[in-house]
Amino acid sequence: MTNRRLAVEAWESLFRAQHEVFTEISSDFRGTGLEQGEYDVLLTVTRGPEMTARLRDVTARMLVSQPSVSRLVDRMVVRGLVTKCADPDDGRGALVRATEEGAAAFRVVATQHARTIAERMSRLSDDELEALRGLTAKLRETTG
């Protein structure tokens, strides 16, 4: 049986580390013209074939509700960062595609953001990073 006190202490440490690291790396978005949520949408979309992803896939990767993602994508369409159209393979779905402007804005922020993340995570060795990735993946697994 898991040591309850140790489990709570580990959770609190993980939660605080995530909050502190996220706060630090969020500064990468100041003055860029992209919000964190927009970056997250573009991260998923630019990795897709022809810089396109299904809206449901974008939603699945984000940590907010489907209506919030839909509103965010609609605002991004107005700003010219993405386009949105019906999914020809799924009549109820939509495809989101990065525009050249959106992809360019993403690349500018992504370069600095990756640098900041790498600097912060450099406190851990490669072995520790692999262990952390494995442990967090294990925590994210759903049970039956």
Short mmCIF file of C-alpha atoms in Angstrom, two decimals:
data_model
loop_
_atom_site.label_atom_id
_atom_site.label_comp_id
_atom_site.label_asym_id
_atom_site.label_seq_id
_atom_site.Cartn_x
_atom_site.Cartn_y
_atom_site.Cartn_z
CA MET A 1 0.00 0.00 0.00
CA THR A 2 1.21 3.49 -0.86
CA ASN A 3 2.43 5.66 2.01
CA ARG A 4 -0.35 8.24 2.16
CA ARG A 5 1.78 11.03 3.64
CA LEU A 6 4.54 10.49 1.08
CA ALA A 7 1.96 10.45 -1.72
CA VAL A 8 0.53 13.80 -0.59
CA GLU A 9 4.00 15.34 -0.19
CA ALA A 10 5.04 14.10 -3.65
CA TRP A 11 1.84 15.47 -5.18
CA GLU A 12 2.30 18.86 -3.51
CA SER A 13 5.91 19.00 -4.72
CA LEU A 14 4.88 18.08 -8.28
CA PHE A 15 2.05 20.63 -8.25
CA ARG A 16 4.28 23.43 -6.90
CA ALA A 17 7.09 22.62 -9.36
CA GLN A 18 4.63 22.66 -12.27
CA HIS A 19 3.19 26.00 -11.13
CA GLU A 20 6.59 27.63 -10.61
CA VAL A 21 8.04 26.36 -13.90
CA PHE A 22 4.89 27.34 -15.81
CA THR A 23 4.97 30.84 -14.30
CA GLU A 24 8.60 31.23 -15.35
CA ILE A 25 8.20 29.99 -18.90
CA SER A 26 4.96 31.94 -19.44
CA SER A 27 7.04 35.10 -19.66
CA ASP A 28 8.06 33.95 -23.15
CA PHE A 29 4.67 35.12 -24.44
CA ARG A 30 4.83 38.72 -23.22
CA GLY A 31 4.98 41.14 -26.11
CA THR A 32 4.85 38.43 -28.80
CA GLY A 33 1.27 38.95 -29.94
CA LEU A 34 0.47 35.31 -29.10
CA GLU A 35 -1.28 34.12 -25.99
CA GLN A 36 -0.38 30.79 -24.37
CA GLY A 37 -3.63 29.21 -25.61
CA GLU A 38 -3.04 30.40 -29.16
CA TYR A 39 0.47 28.94 -29.02
CA ASP A 40 -0.97 25.61 -27.86
CA VAL A 41 -3.42 25.56 -30.79
CA LEU A 42 -0.66 26.40 -33.25
CA LEU A 43 1.63 23.77 -31.69
CA THR A 44 -0.88 21.06 -32.55
CA VAL A 45 -1.86 22.48 -35.93
CA THR A 46 1.67 23.12 -37.24
CA ARG A 47 2.68 19.54 -36.39
CA GLY A 48 -0.11 18.14 -38.56
CA PRO A 49 0.12 17.33 -42.26
CA GLU A 50 -0.01 20.56 -44.24
CA MET A 51 -0.16 22.43 -40.90
CA THR A 52 -3.71 21.14 -40.41
CA ALA A 53 -5.43 19.31 -37.56
CA ARG A 54 -8.96 18.28 -36.73
CA LEU A 55 -10.56 20.59 -34.19
CA ARG A 56 -11.33 17.59 -31.98
CA ASP A 57 -7.59 16.71 -31.94
CA VAL A 58 -6.71 20.28 -30.97
CA THR A 59 -9.30 20.11 -28.19
CA ALA A 60 -8.00 16.75 -26.95
CA ARG A 61 -4.48 18.14 -26.52
CA MET A 62 -5.54 21.25 -24.65
CA LEU A 63 -6.46 21.42 -20.99
CA VAL A 64 -9.63 23.45 -21.42
CA SER A 65 -13.19 22.62 -22.43
CA GLN A 66 -14.31 22.08 -26.01
CA PRO A 67 -16.43 25.26 -26.09
CA SER A 68 -13.44 27.28 -24.87
CA VAL A 69 -11.21 25.83 -27.59
CA SER A 70 -13.85 26.54 -30.24
CA ARG A 71 -14.13 30.18 -29.14
CA LEU A 72 -10.33 30.51 -29.05
CA VAL A 73 -10.02 29.08 -32.58
CA ASP A 74 -12.76 31.43 -33.80
CA ARG A 75 -10.84 34.41 -32.36
CA MET A 76 -7.68 33.12 -34.04
CA VAL A 77 -9.52 32.96 -37.37
CA VAL A 78 -10.49 36.63 -36.97
CA ARG A 79 -6.84 37.49 -36.18
CA GLY A 80 -5.67 35.65 -39.32
CA LEU A 81 -3.61 33.03 -37.41
CA VAL A 82 -5.64 30.02 -38.60
CA THR A 83 -8.40 29.11 -41.00
CA LYS A 84 -11.28 26.78 -40.17
CA CYS A 85 -13.39 24.73 -42.53
CA ALA A 86 -15.65 21.69 -42.52
CA ASP A 87 -13.89 18.34 -42.32
CA PRO A 88 -14.70 16.51 -45.59
CA ASP A 89 -14.26 13.16 -43.79
CA ASP A 90 -16.51 14.06 -40.85
CA GLY A 91 -19.57 16.19 -41.51
CA ARG A 92 -19.80 17.24 -37.86
CA GLY A 93 -16.12 18.11 -37.52
CA ALA A 94 -13.89 20.97 -38.54
CA LEU A 95 -10.32 21.30 -39.77
CA VAL A 96 -8.02 24.01 -38.47
CA ARG A 97 -5.07 25.11 -40.61
CA ALA A 98 -2.30 27.51 -39.65
CA THR A 99 -1.94 30.49 -41.95
CA GLU A 100 1.53 31.63 -42.99
CA GLU A 101 1.15 34.48 -40.48
CA GLY A 102 0.15 32.06 -37.71
CA ALA A 103 2.97 29.64 -38.50
CA ALA A 104 5.51 32.47 -38.55
CA ALA A 105 4.28 33.84 -35.22
CA PHE A 106 4.42 30.34 -33.76
CA ARG A 107 8.01 29.78 -34.95
CA VAL A 108 9.21 33.03 -33.38
CA VAL A 109 7.73 32.17 -29.99
CA ALA A 110 8.57 28.45 -30.20
CA THR A 111 12.28 29.13 -30.58
CA GLN A 112 12.47 31.24 -27.42
CA HIS A 113 10.01 29.03 -25.54
CA ALA A 114 12.03 25.87 -26.27
CA ARG A 115 15.20 27.67 -25.14
CA THR A 116 13.56 28.73 -21.86
CA ILE A 117 12.19 25.24 -21.22
CA ALA A 118 15.57 23.64 -21.96
CA GLU A 119 17.34 26.08 -19.62
CA ARG A 120 14.92 25.40 -16.78
CA MET A 121 14.95 21.64 -17.32
CA SER A 122 18.76 21.56 -17.55
CA ARG A 123 18.79 21.22 -13.77
CA LEU A 124 18.02 17.57 -14.46
CA SER A 125 20.28 15.09 -16.22
CA ASP A 126 19.10 13.31 -19.37
CA ASP A 127 18.47 10.19 -17.27
CA GLU A 128 16.38 12.22 -14.82
CA LEU A 129 14.44 13.82 -17.68
CA GLU A 130 13.66 10.40 -19.13
CA ALA A 131 12.59 9.17 -15.69
CA LEU A 132 10.39 12.25 -15.21
CA ARG A 133 8.79 11.77 -18.62
CA GLY A 134 8.08 8.14 -17.78
CA LEU A 135 6.71 8.92 -14.33
CA THR A 136 4.40 11.67 -15.55
CA ALA A 137 3.17 9.45 -18.39
CA LYS A 138 2.41 6.76 -15.82
CA LEU A 139 0.46 9.26 -13.69
CA ARG A 140 -1.55 10.32 -16.75
CA GLU A 141 -2.59 6.75 -17.63
CA THR A 142 -6.26 6.14 -17.11
CA THR A 143 -7.49 3.09 -15.30
CA GLY A 144 -9.92 0.67 -16.91
#
